[in-house]
PDB file of C-alpha atoms and ligand atoms in Angstrom:
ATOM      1  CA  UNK A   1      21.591 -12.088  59.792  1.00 39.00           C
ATOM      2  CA  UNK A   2      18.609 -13.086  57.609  1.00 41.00           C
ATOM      3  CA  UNK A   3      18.642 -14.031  54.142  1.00 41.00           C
ATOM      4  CA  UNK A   4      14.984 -13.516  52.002  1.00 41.00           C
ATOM      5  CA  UNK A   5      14.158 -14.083  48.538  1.00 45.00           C
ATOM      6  CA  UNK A   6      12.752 -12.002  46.287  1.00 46.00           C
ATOM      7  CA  UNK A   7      11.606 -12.842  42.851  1.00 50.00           C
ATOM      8  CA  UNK A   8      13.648 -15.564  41.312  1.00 49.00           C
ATOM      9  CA  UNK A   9      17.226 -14.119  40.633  1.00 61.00           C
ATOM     10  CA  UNK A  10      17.691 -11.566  43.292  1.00 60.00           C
ATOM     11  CA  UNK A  11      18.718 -12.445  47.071  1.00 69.00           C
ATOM     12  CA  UNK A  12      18.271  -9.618  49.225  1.00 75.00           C
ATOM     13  CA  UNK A  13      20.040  -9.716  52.624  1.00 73.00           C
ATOM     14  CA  UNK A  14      18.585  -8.389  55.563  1.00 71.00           C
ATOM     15  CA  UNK A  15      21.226  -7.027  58.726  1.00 67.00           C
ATOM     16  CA  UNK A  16      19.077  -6.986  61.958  1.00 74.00           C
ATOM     17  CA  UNK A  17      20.453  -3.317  63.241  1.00 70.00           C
ATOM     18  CA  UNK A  18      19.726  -3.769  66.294  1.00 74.00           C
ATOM     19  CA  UNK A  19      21.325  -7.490  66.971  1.00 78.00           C
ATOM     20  CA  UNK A  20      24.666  -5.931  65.247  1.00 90.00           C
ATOM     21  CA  UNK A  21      24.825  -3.045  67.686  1.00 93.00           C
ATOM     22  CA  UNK A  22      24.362  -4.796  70.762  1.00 94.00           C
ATOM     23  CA  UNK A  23      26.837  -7.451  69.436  1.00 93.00           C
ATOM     24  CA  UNK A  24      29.472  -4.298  69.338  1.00 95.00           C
ATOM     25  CA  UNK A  25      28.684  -3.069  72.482  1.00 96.00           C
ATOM     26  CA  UNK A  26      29.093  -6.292  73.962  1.00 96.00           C
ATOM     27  CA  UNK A  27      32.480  -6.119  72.169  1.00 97.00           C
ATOM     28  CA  UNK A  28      33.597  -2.984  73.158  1.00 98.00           C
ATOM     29  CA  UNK A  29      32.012  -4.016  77.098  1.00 98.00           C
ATOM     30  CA  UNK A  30      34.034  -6.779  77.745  1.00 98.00           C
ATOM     31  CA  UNK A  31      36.945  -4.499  76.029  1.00 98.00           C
ATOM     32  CA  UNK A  32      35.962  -2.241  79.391  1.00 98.00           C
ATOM     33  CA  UNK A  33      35.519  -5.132  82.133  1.00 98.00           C
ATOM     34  CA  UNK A  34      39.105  -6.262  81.425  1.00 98.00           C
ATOM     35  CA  UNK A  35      40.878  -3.001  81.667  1.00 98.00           C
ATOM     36  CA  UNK A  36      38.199  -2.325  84.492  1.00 98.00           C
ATOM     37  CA  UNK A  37      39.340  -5.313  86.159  1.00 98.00           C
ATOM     38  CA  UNK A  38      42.831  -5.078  85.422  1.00 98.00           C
ATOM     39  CA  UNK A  39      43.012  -1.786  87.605  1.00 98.00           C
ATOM     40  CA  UNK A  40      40.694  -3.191  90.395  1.00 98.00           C
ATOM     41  CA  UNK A  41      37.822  -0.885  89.576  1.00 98.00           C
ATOM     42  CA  UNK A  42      34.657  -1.511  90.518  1.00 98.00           C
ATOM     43  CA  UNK A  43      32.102   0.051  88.072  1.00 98.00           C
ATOM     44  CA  UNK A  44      28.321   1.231  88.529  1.00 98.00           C
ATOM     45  CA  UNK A  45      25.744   2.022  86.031  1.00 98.00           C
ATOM     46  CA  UNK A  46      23.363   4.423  87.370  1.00 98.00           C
ATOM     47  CA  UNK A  47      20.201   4.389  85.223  1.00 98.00           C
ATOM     48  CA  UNK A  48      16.859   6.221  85.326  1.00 98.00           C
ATOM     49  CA  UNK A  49      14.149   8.473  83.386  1.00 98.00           C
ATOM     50  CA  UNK A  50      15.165  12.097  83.366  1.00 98.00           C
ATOM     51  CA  UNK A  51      14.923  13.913  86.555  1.00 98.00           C
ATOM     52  CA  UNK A  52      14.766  10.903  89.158  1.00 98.00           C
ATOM     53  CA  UNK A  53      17.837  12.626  91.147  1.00 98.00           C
ATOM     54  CA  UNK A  54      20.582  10.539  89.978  1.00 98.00           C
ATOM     55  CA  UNK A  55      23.016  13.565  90.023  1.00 98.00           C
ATOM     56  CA  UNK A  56      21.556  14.536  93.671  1.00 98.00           C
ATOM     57  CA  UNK A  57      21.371  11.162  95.217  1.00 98.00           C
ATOM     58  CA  UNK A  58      25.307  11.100  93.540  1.00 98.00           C
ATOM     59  CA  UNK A  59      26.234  14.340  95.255  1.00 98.00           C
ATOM     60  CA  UNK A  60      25.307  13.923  98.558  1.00 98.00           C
ATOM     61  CA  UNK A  61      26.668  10.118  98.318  1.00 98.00           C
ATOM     62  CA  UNK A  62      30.253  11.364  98.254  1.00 98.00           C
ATOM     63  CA  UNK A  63      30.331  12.072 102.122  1.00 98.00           C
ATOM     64  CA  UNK A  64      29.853   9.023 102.454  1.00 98.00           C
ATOM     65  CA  UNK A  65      31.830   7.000  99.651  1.00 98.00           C
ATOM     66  CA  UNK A  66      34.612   9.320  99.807  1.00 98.00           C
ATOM     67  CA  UNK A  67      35.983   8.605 103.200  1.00 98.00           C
ATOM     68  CA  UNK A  68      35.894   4.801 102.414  1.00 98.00           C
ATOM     69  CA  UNK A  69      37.022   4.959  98.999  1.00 98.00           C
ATOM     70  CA  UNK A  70      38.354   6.248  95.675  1.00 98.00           C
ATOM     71  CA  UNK A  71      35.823   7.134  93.711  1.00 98.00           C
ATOM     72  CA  UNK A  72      35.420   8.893  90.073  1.00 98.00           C
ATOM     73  CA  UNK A  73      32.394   9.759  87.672  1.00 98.00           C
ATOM     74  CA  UNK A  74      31.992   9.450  84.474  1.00 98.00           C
ATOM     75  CA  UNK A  75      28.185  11.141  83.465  1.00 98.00           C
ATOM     76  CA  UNK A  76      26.653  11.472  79.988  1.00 98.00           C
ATOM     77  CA  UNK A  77      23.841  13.656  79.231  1.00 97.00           C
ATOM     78  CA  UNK A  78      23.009  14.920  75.435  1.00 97.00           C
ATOM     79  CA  UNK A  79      24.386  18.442  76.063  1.00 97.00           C
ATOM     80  CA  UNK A  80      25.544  20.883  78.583  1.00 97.00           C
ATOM     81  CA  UNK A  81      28.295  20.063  81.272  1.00 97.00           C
ATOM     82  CA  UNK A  82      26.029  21.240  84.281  1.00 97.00           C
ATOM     83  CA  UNK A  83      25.506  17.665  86.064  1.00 98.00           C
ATOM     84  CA  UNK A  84      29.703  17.443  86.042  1.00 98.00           C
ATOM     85  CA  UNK A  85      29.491  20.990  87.021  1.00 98.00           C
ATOM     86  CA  UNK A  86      27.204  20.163  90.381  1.00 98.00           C
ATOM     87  CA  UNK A  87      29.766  17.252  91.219  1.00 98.00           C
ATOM     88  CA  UNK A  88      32.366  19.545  91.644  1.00 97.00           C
ATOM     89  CA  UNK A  89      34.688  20.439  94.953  1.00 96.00           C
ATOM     90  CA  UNK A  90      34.115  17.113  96.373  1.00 95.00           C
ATOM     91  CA  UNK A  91      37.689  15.513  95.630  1.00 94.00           C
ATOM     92  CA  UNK A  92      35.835  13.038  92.749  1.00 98.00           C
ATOM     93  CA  UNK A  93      37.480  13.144  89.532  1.00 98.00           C
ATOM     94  CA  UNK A  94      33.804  13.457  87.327  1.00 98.00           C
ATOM     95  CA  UNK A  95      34.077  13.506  83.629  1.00 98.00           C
ATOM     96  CA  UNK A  96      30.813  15.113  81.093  1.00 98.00           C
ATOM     97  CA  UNK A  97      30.317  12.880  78.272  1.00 97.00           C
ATOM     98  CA  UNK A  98      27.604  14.547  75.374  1.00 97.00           C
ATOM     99  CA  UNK A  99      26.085  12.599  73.337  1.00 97.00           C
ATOM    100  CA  UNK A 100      24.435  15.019  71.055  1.00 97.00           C
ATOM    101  CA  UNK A 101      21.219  13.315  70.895  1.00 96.00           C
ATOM    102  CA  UNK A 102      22.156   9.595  72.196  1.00 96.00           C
ATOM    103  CA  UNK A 103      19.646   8.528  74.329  1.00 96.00           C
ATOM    104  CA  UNK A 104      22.152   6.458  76.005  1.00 97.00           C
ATOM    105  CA  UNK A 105      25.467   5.699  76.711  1.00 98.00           C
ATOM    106  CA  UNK A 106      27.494   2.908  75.053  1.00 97.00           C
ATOM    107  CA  UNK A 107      30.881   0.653  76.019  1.00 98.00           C
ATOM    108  CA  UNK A 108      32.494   2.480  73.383  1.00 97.00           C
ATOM    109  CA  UNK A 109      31.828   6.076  74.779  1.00 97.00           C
ATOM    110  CA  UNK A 110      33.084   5.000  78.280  1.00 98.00           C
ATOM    111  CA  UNK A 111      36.380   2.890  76.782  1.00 98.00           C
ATOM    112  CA  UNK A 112      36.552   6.495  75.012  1.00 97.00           C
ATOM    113  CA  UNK A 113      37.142   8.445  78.050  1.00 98.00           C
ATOM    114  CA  UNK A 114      38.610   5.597  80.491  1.00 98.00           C
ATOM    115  CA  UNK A 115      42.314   7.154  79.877  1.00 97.00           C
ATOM    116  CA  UNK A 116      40.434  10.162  81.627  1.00 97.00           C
ATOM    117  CA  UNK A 117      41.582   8.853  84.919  1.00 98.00           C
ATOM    118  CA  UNK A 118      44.208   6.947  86.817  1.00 98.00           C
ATOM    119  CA  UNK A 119      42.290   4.232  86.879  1.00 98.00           C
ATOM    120  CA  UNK A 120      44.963   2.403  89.304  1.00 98.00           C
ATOM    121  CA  UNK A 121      44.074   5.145  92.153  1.00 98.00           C
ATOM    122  CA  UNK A 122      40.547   4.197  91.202  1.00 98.00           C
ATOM    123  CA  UNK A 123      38.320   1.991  93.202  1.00 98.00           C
ATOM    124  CA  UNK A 124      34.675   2.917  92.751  1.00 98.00           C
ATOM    125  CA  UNK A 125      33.943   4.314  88.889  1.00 98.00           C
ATOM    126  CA  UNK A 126      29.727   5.557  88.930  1.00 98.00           C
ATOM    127  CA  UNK A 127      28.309   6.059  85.418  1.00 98.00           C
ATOM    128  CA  UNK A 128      25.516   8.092  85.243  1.00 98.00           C
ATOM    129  CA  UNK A 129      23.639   7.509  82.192  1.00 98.00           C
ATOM    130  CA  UNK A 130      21.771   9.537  80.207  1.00 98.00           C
ATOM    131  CA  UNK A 131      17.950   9.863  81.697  1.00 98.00           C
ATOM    132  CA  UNK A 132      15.461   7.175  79.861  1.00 98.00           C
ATOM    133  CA  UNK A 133      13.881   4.687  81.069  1.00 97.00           C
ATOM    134  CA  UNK A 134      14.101   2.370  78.347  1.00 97.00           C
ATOM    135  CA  UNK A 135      17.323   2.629  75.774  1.00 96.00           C
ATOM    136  CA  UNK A 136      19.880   2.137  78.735  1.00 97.00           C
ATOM    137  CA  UNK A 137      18.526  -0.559  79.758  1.00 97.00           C
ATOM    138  CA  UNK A 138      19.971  -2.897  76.837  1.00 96.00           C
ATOM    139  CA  UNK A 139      23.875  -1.466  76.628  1.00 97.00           C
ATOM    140  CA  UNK A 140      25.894  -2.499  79.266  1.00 98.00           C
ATOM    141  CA  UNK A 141      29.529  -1.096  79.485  1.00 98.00           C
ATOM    142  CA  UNK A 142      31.503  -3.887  81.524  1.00 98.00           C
ATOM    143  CA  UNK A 143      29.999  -2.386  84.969  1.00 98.00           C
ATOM    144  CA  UNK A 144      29.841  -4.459  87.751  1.00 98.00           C
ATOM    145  CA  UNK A 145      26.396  -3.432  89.321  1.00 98.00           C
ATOM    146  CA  UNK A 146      23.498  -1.928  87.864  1.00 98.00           C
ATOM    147  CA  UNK A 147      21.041   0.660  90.101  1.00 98.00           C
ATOM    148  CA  UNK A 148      18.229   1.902  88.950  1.00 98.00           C
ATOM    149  CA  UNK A 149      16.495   5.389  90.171  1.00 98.00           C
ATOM    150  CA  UNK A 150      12.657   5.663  90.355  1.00 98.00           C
ATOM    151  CA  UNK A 151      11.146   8.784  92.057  1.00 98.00           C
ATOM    152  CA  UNK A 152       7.626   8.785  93.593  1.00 98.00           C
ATOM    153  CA  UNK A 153       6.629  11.439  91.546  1.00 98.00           C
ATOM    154  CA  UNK A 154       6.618   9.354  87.896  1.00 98.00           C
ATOM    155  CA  UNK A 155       3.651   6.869  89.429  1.00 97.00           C
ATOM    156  CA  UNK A 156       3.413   3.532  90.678  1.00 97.00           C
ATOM    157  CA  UNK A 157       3.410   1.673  87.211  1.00 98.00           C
ATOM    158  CA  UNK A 158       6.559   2.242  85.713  1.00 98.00           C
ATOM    159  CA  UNK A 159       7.931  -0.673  86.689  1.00 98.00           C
ATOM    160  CA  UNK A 160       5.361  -2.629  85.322  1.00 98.00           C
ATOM    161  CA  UNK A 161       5.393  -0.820  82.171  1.00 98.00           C
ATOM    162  CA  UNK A 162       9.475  -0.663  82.021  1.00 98.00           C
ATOM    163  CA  UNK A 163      10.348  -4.210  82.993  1.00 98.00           C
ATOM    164  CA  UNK A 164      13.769  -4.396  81.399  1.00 98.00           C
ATOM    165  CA  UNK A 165      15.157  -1.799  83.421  1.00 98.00           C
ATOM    166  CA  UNK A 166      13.975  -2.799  86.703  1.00 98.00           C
ATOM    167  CA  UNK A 167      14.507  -6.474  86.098  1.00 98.00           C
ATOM    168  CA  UNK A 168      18.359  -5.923  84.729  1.00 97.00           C
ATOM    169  CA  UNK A 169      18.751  -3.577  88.310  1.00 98.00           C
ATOM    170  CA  UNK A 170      20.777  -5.012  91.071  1.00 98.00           C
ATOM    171  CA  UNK A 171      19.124  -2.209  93.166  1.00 98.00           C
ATOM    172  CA  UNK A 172      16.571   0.184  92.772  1.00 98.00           C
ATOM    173  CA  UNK A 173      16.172   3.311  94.650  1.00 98.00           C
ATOM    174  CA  UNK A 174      13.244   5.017  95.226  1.00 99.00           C
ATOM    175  CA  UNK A 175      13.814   8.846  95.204  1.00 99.00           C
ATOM    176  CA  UNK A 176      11.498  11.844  96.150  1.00 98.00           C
ATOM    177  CA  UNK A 177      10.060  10.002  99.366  1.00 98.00           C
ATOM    178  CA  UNK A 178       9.667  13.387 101.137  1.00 98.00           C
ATOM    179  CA  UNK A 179       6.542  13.945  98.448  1.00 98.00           C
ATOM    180  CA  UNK A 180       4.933  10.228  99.380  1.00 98.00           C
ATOM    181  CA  UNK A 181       2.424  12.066 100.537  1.00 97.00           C
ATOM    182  CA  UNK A 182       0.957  14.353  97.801  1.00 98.00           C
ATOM    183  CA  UNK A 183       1.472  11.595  94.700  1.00 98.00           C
ATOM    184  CA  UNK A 184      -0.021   8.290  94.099  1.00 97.00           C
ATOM    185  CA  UNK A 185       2.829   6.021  95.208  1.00 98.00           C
ATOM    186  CA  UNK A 186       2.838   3.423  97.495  1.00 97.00           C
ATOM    187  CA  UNK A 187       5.999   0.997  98.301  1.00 98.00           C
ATOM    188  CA  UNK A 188       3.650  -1.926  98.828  1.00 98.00           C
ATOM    189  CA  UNK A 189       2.910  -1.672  95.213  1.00 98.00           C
ATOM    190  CA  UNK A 190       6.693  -1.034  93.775  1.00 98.00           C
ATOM    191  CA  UNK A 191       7.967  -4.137  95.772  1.00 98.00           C
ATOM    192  CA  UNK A 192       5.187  -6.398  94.530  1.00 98.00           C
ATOM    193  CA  UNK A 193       6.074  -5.128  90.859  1.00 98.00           C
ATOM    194  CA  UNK A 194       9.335  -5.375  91.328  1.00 98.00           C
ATOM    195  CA  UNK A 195       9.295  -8.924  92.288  1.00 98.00           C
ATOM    196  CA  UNK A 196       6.640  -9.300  89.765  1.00 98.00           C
ATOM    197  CA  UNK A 197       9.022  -8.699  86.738  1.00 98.00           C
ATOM    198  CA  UNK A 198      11.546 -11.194  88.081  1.00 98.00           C
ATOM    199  CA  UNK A 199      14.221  -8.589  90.032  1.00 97.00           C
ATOM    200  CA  UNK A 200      15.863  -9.303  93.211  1.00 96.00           C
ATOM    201  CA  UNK A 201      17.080  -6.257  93.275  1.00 98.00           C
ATOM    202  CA  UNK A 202      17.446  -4.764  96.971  1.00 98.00           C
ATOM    203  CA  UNK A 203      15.321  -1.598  97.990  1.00 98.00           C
ATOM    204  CA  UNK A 204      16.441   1.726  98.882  1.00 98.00           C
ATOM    205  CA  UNK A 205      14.657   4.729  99.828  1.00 98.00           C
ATOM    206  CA  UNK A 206      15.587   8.216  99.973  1.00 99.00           C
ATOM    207  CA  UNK A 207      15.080  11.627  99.657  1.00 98.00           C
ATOM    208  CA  UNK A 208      17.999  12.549  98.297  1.00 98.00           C
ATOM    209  CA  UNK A 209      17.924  16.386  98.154  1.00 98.00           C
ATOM    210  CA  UNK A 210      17.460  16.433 101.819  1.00 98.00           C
ATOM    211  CA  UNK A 211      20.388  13.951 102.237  1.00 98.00           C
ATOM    212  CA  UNK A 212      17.740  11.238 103.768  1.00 98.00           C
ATOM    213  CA  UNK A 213      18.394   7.359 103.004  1.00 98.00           C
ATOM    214  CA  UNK A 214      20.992   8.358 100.813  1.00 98.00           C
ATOM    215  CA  UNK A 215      23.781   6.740 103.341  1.00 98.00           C
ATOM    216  CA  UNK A 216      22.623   3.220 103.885  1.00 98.00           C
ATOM    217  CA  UNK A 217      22.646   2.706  99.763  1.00 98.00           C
ATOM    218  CA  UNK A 218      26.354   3.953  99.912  1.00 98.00           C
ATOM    219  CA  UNK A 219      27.196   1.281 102.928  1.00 98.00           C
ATOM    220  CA  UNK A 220      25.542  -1.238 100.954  1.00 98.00           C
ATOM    221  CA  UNK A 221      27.439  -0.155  97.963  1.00 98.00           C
ATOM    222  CA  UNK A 222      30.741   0.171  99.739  1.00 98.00           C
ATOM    223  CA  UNK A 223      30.145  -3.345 100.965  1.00 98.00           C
ATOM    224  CA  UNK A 224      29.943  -4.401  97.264  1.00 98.00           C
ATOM    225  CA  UNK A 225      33.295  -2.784  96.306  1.00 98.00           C
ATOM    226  CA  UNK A 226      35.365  -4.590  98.814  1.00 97.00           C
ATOM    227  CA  UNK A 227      33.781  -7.684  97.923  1.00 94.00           C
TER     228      UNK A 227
HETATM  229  N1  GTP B   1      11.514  16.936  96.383  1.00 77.83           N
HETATM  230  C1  GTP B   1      12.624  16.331  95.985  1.00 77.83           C
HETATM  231  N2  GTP B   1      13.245  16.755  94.889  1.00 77.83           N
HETATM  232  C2  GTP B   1      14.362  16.100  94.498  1.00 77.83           C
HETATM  233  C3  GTP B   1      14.886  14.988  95.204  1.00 77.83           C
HETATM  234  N3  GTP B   1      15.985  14.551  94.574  1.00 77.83           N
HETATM  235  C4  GTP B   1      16.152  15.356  93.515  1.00 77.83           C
HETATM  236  N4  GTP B   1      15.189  16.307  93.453  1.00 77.83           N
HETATM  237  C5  GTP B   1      15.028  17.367  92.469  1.00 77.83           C
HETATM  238  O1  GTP B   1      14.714  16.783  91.219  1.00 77.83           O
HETATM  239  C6  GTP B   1      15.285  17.525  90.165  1.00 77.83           C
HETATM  240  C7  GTP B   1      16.106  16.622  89.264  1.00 77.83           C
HETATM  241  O2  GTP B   1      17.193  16.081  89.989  1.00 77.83           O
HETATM  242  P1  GTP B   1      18.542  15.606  89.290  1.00 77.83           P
HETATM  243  O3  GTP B   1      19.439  15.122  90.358  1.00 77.83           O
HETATM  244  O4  GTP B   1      19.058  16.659  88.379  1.00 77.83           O
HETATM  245  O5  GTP B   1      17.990  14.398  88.404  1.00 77.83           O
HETATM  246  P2  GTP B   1      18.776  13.527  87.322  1.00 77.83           P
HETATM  247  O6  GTP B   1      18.204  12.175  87.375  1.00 77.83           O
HETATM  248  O7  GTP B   1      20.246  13.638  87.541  1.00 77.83           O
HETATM  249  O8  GTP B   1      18.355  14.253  85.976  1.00 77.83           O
HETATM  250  P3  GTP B   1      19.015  14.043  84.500  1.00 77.83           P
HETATM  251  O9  GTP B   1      20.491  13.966  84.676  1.00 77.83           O
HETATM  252  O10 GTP B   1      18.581  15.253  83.755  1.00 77.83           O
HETATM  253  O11 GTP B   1      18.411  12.783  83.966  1.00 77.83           O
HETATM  254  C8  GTP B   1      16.118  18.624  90.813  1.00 77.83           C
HETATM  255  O12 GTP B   1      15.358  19.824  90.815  1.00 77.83           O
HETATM  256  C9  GTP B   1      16.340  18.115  92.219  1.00 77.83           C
HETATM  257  O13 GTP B   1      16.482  19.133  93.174  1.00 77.83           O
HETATM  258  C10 GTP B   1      14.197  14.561  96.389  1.00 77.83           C
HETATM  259  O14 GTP B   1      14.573  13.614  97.076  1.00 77.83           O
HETATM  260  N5  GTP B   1      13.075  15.262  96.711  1.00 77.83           N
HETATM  261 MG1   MG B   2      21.768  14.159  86.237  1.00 77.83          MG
END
């Protein structure tokens, strides 16, 4: 918090918004990671402009994180239930969260619907987040890993030109590879800018509504659940 003066009698005090709201998420986050913890839950915030395929890449990853795991889905979006709806039949718990104009998802929201599941039978809770590239990016929840979707079909500078995201991303996957060859998109660039805005984050690519690449992320990811 700021103080200013103005004129000679009056102090005017001045509450930076945006430093208070990310102090309560933080709040509410580590609120999460305890009760997360507490259960043994691993948690995963899946992040990425609207459309990427985080809802495909997440239902044809069950086949593969199912067998090895117990896994449940918590997935916000500003209205409508139909992403929850498409994650249905696959033995995944998967729970709609609406924001009603949010362009995110915050700690609070997901300690909101935690009680949702039985989190002791849980091992593996994915969070897809709303789709945008940029508010995400700064609320974390008390997840474990952060993964970040870019498709080949939003261009090859977006992760030059959304550096938070990309550089907060423990991995990045890069959707849409069957239509390489009709955009202008080329992995040589995407690694060099991801390294460029300081990420390690490991590579994956896909093309996730033909099932393709989606199982080695979901090894990789398995691998990071049982530690
Ligand atoms: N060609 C192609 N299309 C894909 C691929 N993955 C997803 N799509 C299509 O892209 C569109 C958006 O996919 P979604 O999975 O809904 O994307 P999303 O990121 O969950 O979208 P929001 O939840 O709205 O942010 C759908 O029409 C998918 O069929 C892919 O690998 N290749
Ligand atoms: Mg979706």
């Amino acid at each position: 918090m700021n103080t200013i003066k103005a004129g000679s009698r009056m102090t005017v005090k001045r509450i930076d918004i945006n430093t208070s709201v990310l102090a309560n998420n933080e709040t509410w986050a580590k609120k999460n990671a305890r009760r997360l913890e507490d259960n043994g839950v691993y948690a995963v915030n899946l992040m990425s402009s609207p459309g990427s395929g985080k809802t495909t890449i997440l239902q044809h990853s069950f086949q593969y994180l199912v067998p090895a795991l117990n896994v449940g889905v918590i997935v916000g979006d500003i209205a409508t239930t139909e992403d929850a709806e498409r994650m249905q039949g696959k033995g995944v718990p998967v729970v709609q969260i609406n924001t009603h104009g949010a362009c995110h998802l915050d700690a609070r929201m997901i300690s909101g619907v935690l009680d949702a599941f039985d989190l002791e039978n849980i091992d593996l809770l994915i969070i897809e987040n709303v789709g945008n590239l940029v508010c995400p990016a700064d609320f974390v929840f008390g997840e474990h890993l952060r993964a970040a979707v870019l498709s080949t079909t939003e261009g090859n500078d977006k992760v030059r030109k959304y550096p938070d995201m990309f550089r907060k991303a423990d991995a990045v996957l890069i959707n849409k590879m069957d239509l390489l060859p009709y955009v202008d998109f080329d992995m040589e660039t995407l690694r060099r800018d991801v390294k460029g805005v300081g990420s390690r984050a490991e590579i994956f690519e896909m093309a996730a509504r033909n099932g393709e690449g989606v199982e080695s992320w979901c090894r990789w990811l398995i691998e990071k659940v049982r530690g």
